Coordinates of C-alpha atoms in Angstrom, one line a residue:
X1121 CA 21.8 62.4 26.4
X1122 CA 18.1 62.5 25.4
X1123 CA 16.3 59.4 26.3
X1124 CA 15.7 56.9 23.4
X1125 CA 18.1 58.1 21.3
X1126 CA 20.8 54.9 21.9
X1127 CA 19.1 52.0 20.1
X1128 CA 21.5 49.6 21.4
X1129 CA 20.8 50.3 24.9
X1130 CA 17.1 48.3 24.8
X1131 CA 18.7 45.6 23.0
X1132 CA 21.4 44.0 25.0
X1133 CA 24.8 42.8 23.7
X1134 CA 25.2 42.6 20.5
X1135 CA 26.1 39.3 18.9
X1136 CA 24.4 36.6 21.4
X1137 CA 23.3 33.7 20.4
X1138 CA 19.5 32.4 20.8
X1139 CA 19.1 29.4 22.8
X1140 CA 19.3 26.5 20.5
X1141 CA 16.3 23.8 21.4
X1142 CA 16.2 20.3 20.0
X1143 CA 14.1 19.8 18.1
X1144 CA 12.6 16.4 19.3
X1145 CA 11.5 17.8 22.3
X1146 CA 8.4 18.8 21.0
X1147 CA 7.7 15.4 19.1
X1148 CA 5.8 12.5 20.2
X1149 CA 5.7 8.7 18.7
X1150 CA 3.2 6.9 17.6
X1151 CA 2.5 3.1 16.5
X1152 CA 1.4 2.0 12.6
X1153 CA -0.7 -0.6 12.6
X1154 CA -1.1 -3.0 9.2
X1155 CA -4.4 -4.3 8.7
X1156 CA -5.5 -7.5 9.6
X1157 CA -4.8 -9.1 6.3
X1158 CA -1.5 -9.2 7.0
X1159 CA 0.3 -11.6 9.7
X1160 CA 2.1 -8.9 11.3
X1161 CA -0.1 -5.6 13.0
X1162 CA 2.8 -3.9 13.9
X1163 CA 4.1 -1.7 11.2
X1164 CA 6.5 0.8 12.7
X1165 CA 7.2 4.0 14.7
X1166 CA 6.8 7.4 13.4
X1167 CA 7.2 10.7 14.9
X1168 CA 5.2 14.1 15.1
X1169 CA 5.1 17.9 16.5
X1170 CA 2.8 17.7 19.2
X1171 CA -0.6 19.7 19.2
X1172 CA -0.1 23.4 19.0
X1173 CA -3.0 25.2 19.3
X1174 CA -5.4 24.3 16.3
X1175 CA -2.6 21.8 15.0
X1176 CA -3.4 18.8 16.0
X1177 CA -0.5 15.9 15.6
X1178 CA -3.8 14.0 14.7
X1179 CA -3.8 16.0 11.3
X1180 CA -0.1 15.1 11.1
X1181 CA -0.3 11.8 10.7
X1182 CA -3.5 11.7 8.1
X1183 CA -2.5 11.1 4.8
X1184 CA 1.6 10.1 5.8
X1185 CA 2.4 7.1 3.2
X1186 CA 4.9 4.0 4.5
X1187 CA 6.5 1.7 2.0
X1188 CA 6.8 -1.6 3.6
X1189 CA 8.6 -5.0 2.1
X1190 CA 5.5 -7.6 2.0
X1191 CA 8.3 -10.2 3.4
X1192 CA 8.0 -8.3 7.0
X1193 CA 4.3 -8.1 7.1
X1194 CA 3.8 -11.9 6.2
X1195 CA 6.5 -13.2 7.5
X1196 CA 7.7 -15.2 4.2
X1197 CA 10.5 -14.3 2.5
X1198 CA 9.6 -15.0 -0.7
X1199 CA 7.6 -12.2 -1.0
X1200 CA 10.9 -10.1 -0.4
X1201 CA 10.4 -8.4 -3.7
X1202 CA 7.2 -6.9 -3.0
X1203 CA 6.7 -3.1 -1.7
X1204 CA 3.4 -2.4 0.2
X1205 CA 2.3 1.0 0.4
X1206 CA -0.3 1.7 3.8
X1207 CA -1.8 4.6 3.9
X1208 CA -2.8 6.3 7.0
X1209 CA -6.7 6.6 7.1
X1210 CA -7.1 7.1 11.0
X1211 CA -5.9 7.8 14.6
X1212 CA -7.1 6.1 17.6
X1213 CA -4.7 7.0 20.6
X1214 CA -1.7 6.3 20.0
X1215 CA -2.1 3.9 17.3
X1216 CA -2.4 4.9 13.8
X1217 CA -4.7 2.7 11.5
X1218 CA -3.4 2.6 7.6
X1219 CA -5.0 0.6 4.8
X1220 CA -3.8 -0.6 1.6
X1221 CA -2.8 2.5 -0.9
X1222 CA -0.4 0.7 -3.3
X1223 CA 2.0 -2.2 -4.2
X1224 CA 5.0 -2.1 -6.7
X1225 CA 7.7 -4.5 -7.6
X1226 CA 11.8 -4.1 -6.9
X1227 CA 13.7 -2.9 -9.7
X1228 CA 16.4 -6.0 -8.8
X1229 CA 13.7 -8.4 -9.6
X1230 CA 11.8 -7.2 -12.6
X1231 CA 15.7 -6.5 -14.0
X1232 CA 16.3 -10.4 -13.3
X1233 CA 13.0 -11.2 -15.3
X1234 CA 13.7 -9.2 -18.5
X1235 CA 16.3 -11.4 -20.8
X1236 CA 17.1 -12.2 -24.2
X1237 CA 15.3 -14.3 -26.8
X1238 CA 11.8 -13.9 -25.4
X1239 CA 9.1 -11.7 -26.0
X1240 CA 7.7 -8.8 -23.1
X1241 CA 3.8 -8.3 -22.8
X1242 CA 2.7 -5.6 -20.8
X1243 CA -0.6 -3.8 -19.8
X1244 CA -2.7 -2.0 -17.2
X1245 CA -6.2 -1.2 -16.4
X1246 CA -8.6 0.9 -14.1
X1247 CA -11.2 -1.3 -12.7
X1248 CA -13.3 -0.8 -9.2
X1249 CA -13.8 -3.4 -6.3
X1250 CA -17.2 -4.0 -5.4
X1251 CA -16.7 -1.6 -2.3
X1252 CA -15.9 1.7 -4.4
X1253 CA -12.1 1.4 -4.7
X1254 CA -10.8 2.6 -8.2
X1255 CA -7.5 0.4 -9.0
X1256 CA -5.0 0.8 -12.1
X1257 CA -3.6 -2.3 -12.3
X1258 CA -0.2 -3.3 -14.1
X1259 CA 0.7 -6.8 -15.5
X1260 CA 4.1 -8.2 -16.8
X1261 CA 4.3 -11.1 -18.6
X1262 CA 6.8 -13.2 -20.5
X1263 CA 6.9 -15.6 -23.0
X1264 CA 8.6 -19.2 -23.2
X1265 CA 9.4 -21.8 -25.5
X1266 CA 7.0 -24.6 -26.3
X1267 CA 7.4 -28.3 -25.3
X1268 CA 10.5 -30.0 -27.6
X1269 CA 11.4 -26.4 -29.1
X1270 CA 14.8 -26.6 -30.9
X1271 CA 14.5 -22.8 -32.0
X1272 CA 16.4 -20.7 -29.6
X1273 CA 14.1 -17.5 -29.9
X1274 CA 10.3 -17.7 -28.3
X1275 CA 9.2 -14.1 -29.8
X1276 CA 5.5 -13.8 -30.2
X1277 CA 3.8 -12.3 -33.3
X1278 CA 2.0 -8.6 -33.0
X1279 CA -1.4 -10.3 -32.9
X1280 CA -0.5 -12.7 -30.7
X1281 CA 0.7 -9.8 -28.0
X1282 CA -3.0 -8.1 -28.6
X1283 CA -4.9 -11.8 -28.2
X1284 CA -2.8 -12.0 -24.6
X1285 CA -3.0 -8.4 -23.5
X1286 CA -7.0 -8.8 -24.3
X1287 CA -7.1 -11.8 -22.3
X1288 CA -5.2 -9.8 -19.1
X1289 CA -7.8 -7.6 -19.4
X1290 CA -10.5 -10.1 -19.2
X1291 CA -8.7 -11.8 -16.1
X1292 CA -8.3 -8.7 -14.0
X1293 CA -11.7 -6.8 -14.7
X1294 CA -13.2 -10.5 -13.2
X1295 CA -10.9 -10.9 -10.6
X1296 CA -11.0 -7.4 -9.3
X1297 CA -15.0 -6.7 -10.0
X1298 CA -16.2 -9.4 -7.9
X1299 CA -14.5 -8.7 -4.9
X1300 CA -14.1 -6.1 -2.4
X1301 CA -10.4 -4.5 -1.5
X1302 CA -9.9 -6.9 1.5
X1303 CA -10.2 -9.9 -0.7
X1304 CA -8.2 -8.2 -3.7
X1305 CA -5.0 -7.7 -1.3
X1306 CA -5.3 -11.7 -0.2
X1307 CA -4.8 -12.6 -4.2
X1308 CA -2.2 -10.0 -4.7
X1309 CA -0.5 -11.7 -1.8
X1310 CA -1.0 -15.3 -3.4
X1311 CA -0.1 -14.0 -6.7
X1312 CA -3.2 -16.2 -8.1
X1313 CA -4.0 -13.7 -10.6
X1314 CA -0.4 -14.3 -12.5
X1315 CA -1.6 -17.9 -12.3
X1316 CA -5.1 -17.3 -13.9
X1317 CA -4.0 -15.2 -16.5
X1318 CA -1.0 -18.2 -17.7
X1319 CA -4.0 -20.2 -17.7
X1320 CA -6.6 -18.2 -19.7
X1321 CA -3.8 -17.6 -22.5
X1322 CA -1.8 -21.3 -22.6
X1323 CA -3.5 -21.9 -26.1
X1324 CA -2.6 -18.6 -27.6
X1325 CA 1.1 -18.9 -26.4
X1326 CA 2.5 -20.2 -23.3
X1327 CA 4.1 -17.4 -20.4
X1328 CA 6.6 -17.3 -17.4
X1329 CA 6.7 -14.9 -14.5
X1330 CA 3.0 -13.2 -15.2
X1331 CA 3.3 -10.8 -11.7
X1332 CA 0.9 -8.0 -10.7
X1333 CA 3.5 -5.6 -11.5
X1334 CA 2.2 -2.5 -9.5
X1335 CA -1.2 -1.3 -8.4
X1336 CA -2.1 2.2 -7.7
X1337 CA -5.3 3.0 -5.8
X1338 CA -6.9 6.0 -8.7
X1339 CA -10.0 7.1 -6.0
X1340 CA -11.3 5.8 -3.1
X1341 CA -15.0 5.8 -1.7
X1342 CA -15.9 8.5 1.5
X1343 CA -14.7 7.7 4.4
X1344 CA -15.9 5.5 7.1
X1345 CA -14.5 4.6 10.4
X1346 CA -16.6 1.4 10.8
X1347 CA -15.2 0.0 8.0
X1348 CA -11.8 0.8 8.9
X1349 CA -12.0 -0.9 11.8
X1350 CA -13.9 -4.1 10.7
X1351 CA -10.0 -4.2 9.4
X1352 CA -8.6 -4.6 12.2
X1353 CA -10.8 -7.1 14.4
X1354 CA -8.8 -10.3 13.2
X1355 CA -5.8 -9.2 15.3
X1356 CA -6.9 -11.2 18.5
X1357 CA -10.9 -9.4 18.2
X1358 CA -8.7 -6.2 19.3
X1359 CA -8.7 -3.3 17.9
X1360 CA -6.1 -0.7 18.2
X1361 CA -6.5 2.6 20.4
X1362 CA -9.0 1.0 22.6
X1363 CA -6.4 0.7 25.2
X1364 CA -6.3 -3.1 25.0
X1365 CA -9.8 -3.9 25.2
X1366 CA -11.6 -6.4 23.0
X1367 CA -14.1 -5.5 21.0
X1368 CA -16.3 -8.0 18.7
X1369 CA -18.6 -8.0 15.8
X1370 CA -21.4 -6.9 18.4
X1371 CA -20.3 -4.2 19.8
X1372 CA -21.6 -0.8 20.2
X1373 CA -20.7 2.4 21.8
X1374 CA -21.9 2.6 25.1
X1375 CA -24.5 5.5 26.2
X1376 CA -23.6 8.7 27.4
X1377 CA -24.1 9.3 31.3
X1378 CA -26.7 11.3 32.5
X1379 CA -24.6 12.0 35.9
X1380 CA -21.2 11.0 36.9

């Protein structure tokens, strides 16, 4: 028989199986952190391929999205119906540093606001912080019977609706405009907007359970890395990836050696 004739013969036995590797093997894990505006730092776990070549598992983790219940970041469970969306921004060993990218409501409690007799006011904006974030804001509001109403129905009148949905916009374009995103996320956590915008409309008709119904972040500014971590020095002055050294408002990288 010539030689290379049998195909079969350079190719083994026919009908082995490949060697079947797990898949996690090649993973590592890595910590989320929450910015310091929240109570709690640590976020999570997540995992990630390892770096191959020119893919780093740094490039991996940039951009990944985590949808967090306020309730565990503060530590309160009356914000249990609140959904925080981090973003992450950075990677500093085995830390990854997120920032806020979103917030939303559950559906179980805007479906236990929404009932009969009353009147629904909704509306949403874009408006920018005063360090570059672009937000599109969403309010939900309701409205309730006057003091020593005997009518059963509270429905407000189509001009009435435009008076109040002018007035949200007032409230939010001031509230968000004069402060930067940092500030913004500690009155989205108190909820004081809902409470200045019951206030700015109480003469045109009186509301219930004004919320922040969901914010989306539209464009943010370039990127900056000092910044980012400014975020993250009220957790004990540390900062994470810095393998649990302290680092204050003063500090600065130290020079490169000459000679080692």
């Amino acid at each position: 028989m010539a030689v290379g004739k049998n195909k079969r013969l350079s190719k083994g036995k026919k009908g082995t199986k490949k060697k079947v590797v797990d898949p996690f093997t090649r993973k590592d894990w890595f910590d989320v952190k929450a910015p310091s505006y929240y109570n709690v730092s640590d976020v999570c776990k997540t995992l990630v391929n390892r770096t191959q070549g020119t893919r780093t598992a740094e490039d991996g983790l940039r951009g990944r999205i985590f949808e967090v219940c306020l309730a565990d970041l503060q530590k309160d469970e009356e914000h249990g119906f609140r959904k925080i969306k981090l973003k992450v921004e950075d990677v500093r060993g085995k830390d990854c540093l997120t920032q806020f990218y979103g917030m939303d409501m559950t559906s179980d409690k805007l479906k236990s606001l929404i009932k009969k007799w009353q009147s629904l006011i909704e509306a949403h904006i874009d408006v920018k912080t005063t360090d570059g974030y672009t937000l599109r804001v969403f309010v939900i509001a309701f409205t309730k019977k006057q003091m020593k109403q005997q009518k059963k129905t509270c429905y407000a009148t189509s001009s009435q609706v435009r008076r109040i949905r002018k007035r949200m916009f007032e409230v939010v374009t001031k509230e968000v405009t004069t402060c930067d995103l940092k500030q913004l996320v500690a009155k989205f956590n108190a909820s004081s907007i809902g409470e200045s915008i019951v206030k700015a409309t109480r003469f045109t008709f009186p509301l219930q359970s004004v919320y922040v119904r969901k914010v989306k972040v539209v464009r943010t500014p370039k990127f900056d890395v000092n910044k980012l971590l400014e975020l993250y020095r009220g957790h004990g002055g540390k900062v994470p990836g810095d393998g649990g050294r302290g680092i204050g408002r003063n500090w600065e990288e130290p020079e490169v050696l000459e000679e080692v």
